[in-house]
JSON list of C-alpha atoms in Angstrom, two decimals:
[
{"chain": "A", "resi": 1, "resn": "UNK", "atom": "CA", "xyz": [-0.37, -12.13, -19.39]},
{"chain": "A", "resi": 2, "resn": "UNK", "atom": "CA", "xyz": [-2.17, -10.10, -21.63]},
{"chain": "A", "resi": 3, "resn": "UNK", "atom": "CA", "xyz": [-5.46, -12.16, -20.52]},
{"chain": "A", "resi": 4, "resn": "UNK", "atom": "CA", "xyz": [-5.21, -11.49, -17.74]},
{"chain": "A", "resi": 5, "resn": "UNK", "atom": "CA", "xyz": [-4.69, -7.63, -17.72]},
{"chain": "A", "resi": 6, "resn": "UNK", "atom": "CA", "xyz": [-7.56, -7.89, -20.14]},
{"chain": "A", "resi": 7, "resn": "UNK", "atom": "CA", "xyz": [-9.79, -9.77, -17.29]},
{"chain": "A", "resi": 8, "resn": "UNK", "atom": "CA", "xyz": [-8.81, -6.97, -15.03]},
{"chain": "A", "resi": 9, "resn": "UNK", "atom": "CA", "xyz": [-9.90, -4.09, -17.37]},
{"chain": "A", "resi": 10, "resn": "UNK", "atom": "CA", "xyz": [-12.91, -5.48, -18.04]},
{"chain": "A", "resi": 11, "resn": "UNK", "atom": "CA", "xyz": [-13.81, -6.51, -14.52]},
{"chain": "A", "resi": 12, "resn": "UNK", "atom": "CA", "xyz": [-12.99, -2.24, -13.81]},
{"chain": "A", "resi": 13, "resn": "UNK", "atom": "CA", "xyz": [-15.52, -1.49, -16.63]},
{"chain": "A", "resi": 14, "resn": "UNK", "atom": "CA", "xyz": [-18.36, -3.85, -15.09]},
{"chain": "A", "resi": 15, "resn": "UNK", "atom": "CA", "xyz": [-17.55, -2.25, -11.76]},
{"chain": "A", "resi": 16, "resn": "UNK", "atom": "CA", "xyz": [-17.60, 1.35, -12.89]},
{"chain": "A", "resi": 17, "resn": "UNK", "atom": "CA", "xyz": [-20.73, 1.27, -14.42]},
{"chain": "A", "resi": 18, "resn": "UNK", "atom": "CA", "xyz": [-22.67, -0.15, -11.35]},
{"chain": "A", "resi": 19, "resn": "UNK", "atom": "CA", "xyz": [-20.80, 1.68, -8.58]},
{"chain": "A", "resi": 20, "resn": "UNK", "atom": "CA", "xyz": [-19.82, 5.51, -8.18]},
{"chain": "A", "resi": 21, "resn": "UNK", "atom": "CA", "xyz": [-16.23, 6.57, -8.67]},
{"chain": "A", "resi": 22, "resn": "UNK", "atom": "CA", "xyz": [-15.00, 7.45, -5.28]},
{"chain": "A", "resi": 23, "resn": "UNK", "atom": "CA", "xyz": [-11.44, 8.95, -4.29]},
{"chain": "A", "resi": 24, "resn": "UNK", "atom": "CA", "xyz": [-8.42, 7.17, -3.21]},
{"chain": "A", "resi": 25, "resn": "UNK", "atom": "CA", "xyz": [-8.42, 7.58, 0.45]},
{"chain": "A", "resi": 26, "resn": "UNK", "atom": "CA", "xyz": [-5.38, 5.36, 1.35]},
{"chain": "A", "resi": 27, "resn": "UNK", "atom": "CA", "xyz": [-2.93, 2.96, 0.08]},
{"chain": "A", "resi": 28, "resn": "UNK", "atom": "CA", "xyz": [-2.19, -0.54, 1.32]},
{"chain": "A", "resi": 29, "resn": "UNK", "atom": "CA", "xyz": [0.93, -1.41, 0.65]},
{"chain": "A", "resi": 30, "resn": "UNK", "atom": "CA", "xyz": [2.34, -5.27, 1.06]},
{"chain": "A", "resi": 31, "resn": "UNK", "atom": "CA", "xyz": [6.46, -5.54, 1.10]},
{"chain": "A", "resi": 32, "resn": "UNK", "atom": "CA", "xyz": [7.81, -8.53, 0.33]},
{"chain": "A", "resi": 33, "resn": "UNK", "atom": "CA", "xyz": [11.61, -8.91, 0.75]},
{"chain": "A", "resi": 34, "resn": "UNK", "atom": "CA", "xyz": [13.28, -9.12, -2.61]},
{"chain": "A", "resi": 35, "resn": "UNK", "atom": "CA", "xyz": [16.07, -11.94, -1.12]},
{"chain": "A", "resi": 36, "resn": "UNK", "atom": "CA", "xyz": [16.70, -12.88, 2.67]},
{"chain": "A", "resi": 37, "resn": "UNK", "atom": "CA", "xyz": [18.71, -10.47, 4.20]},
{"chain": "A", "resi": 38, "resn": "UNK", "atom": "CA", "xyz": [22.31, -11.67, 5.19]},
{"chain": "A", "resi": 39, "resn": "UNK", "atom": "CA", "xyz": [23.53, -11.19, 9.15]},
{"chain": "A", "resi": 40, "resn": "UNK", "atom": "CA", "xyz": [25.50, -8.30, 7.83]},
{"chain": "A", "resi": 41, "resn": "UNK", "atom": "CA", "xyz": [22.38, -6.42, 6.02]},
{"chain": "A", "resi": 42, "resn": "UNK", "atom": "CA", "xyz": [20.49, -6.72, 9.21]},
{"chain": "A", "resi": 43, "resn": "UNK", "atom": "CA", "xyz": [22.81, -5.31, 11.98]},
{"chain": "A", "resi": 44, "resn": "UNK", "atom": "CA", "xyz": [23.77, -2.68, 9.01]},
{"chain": "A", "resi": 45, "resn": "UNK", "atom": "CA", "xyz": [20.23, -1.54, 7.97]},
{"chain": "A", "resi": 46, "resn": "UNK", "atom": "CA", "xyz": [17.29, -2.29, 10.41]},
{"chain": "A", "resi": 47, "resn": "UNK", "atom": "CA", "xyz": [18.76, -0.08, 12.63]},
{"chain": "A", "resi": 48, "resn": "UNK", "atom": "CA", "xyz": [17.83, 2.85, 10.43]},
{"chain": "A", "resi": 49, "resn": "UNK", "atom": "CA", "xyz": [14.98, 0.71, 8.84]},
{"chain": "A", "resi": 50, "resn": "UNK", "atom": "CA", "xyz": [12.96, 1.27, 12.68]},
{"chain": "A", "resi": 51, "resn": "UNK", "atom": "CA", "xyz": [13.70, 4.89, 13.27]},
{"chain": "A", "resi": 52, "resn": "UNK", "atom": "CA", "xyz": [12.75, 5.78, 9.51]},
{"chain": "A", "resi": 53, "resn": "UNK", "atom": "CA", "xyz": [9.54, 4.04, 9.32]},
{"chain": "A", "resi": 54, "resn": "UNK", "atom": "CA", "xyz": [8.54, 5.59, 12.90]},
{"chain": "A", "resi": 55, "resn": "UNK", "atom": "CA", "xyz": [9.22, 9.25, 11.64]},
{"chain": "A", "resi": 56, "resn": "UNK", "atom": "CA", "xyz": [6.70, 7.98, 8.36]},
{"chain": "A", "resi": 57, "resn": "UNK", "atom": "CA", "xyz": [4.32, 7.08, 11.23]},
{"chain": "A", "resi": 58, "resn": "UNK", "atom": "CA", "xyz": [4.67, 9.80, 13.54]},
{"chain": "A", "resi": 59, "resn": "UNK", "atom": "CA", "xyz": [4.31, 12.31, 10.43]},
{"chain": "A", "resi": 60, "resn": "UNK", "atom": "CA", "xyz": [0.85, 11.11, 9.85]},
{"chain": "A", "resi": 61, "resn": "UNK", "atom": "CA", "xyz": [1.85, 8.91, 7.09]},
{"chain": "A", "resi": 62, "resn": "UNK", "atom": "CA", "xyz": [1.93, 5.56, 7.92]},
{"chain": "A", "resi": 63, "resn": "UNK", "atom": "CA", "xyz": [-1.61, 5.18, 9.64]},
{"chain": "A", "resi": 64, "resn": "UNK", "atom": "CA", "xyz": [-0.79, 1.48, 10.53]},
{"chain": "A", "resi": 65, "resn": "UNK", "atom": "CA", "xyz": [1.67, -1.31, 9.93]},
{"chain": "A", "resi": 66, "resn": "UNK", "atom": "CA", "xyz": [2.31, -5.14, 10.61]},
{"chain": "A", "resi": 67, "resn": "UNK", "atom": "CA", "xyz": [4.37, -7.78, 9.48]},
{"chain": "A", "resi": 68, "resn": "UNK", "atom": "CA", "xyz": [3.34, -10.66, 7.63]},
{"chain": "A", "resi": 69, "resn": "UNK", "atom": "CA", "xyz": [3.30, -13.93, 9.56]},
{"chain": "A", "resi": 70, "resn": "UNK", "atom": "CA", "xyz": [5.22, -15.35, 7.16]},
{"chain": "A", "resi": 71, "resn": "UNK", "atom": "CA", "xyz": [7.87, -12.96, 8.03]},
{"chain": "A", "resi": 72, "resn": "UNK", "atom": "CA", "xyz": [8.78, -11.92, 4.34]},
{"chain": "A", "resi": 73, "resn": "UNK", "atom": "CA", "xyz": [8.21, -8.16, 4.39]},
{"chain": "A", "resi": 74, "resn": "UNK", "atom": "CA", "xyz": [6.00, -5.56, 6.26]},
{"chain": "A", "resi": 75, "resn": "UNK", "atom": "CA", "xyz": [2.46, -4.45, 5.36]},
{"chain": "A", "resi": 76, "resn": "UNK", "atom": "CA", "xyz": [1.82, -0.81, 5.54]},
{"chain": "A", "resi": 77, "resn": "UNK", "atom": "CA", "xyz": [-1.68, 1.29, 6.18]},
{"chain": "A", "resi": 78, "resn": "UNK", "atom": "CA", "xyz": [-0.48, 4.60, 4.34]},
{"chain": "A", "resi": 79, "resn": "UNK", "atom": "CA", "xyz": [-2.88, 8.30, 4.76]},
{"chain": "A", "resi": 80, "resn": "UNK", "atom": "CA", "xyz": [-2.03, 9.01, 1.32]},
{"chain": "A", "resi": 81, "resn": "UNK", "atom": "CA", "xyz": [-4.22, 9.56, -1.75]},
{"chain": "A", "resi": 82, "resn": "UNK", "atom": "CA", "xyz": [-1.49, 8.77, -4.78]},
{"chain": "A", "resi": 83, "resn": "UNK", "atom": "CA", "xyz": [0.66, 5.91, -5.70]},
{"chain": "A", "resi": 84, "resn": "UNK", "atom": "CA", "xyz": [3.33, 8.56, -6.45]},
{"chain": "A", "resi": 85, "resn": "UNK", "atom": "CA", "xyz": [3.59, 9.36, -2.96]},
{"chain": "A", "resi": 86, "resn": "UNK", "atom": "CA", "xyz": [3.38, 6.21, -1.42]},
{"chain": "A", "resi": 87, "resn": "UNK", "atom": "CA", "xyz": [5.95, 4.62, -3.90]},
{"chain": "A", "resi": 88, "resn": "UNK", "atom": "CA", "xyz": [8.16, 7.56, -2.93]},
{"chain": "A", "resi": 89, "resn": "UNK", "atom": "CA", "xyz": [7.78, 6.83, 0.89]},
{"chain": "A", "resi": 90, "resn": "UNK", "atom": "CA", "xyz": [8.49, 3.28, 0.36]},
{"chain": "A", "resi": 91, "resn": "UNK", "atom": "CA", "xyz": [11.92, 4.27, -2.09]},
{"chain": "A", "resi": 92, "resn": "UNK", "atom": "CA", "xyz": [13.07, 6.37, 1.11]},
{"chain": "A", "resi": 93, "resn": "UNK", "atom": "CA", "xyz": [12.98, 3.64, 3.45]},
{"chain": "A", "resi": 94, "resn": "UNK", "atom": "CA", "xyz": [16.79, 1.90, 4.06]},
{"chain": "A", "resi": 95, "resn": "UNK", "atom": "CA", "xyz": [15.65, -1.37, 2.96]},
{"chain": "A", "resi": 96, "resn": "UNK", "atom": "CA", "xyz": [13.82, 0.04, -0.11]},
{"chain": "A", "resi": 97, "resn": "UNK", "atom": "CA", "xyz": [17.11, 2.13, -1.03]},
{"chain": "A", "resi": 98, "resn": "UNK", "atom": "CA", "xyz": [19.00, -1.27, -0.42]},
{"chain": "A", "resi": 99, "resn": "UNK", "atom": "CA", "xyz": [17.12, -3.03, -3.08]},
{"chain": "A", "resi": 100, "resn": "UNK", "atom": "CA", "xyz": [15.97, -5.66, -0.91]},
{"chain": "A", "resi": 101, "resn": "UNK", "atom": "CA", "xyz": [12.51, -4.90, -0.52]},
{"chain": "A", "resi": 102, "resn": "UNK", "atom": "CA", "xyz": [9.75, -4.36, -3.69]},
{"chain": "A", "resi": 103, "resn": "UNK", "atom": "CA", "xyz": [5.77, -3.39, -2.79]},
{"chain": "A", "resi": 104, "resn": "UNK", "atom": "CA", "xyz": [2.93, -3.95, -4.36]},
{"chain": "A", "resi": 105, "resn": "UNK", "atom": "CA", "xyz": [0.55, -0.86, -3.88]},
{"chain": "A", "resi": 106, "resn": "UNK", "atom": "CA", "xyz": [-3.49, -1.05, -3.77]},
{"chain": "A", "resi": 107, "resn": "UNK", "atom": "CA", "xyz": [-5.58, 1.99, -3.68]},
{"chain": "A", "resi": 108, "resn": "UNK", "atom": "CA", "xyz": [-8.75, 1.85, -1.34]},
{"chain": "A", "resi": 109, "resn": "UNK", "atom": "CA", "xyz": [-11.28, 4.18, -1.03]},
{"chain": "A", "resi": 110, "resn": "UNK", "atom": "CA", "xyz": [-14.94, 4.44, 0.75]},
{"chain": "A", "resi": 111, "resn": "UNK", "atom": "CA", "xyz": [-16.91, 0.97, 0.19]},
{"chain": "A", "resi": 112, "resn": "UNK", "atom": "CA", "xyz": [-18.91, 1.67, -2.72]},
{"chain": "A", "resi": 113, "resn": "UNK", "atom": "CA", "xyz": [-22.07, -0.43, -2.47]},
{"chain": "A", "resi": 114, "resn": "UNK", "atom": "CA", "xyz": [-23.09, 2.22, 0.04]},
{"chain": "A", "resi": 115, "resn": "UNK", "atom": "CA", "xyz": [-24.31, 3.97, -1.98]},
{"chain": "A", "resi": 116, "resn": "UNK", "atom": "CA", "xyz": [-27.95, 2.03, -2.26]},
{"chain": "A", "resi": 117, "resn": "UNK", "atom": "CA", "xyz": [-28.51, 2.46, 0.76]},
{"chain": "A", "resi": 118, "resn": "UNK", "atom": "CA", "xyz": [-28.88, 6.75, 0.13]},
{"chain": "A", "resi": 119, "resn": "UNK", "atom": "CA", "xyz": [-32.02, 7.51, -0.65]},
{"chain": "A", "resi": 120, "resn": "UNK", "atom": "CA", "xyz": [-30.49, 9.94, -3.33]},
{"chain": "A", "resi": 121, "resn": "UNK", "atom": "CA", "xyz": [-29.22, 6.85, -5.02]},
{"chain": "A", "resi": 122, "resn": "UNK", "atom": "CA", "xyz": [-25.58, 8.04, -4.10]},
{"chain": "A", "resi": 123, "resn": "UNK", "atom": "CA", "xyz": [-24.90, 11.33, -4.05]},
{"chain": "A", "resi": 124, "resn": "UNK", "atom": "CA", "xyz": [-21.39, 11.80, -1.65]},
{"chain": "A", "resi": 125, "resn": "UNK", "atom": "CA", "xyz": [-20.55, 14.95, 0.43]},
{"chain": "A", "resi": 126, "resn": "UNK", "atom": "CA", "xyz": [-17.87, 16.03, -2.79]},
{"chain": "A", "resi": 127, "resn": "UNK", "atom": "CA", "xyz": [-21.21, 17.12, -4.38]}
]
């Protein structure tokens, strides 16, 4: 394990030192149920599941969502800049509260090979 989170600090190093640091500018975030969910769990939950991921969407929050055609958990587009507040969003959902879903959270920002292509050699509006 450790060779792998040794790959992955080294691969951030490389990657730092060709491209600019840019700024989080969403999160992706990939559910994946933690164990089917019984008959029971679904007529007791997903009925607050919909509504509460709808008032995440309609506060600007979610910017997009989809589910995973393997039907094993949701995939959410998130307008948020920290994995503190998307891992809070997720906790708040029914299903996250139930413990049967866990997420795996990616931070994205602007594509960073851009920046060749300024003739500044990258400066970004932030400057």
């Amino acid at each position: 394990m450790d060779n792998v989170q040794d790959k992955a600090a080294n691969a951030k190093e490389v990657t730092e030192s060709i491209f600019p640091v840019v700024p989080t500018t969403r999160i992706l975030v990939i559910g994946q149920f933690t164990k089917a969910p019984t008959p029971e769990q679904i007529r007791e939950i997903f009925p607050k599941e919909v509504p509460a991921t709808l008032r995440l969407y309609l506060a600007g929050k979610i910017d997009q969502f989809w589910i995973r055609q393997t039907q094993t958990g949701p995939v959410f587009l998130l307008n948020v800049t920290s994995l503190e507040e998307a891992r809070a969003l997720m906790e708040k959902l029914p299903l996250g509260q139930a413990g049967l879903m866990k997420h795996e959270f990616i931070e994205l920002g602007p594509l960073t090979p851009l920046h060749l292509l300024l003739s500044d050699g990258g400066s970004t509006a932030a400057k």
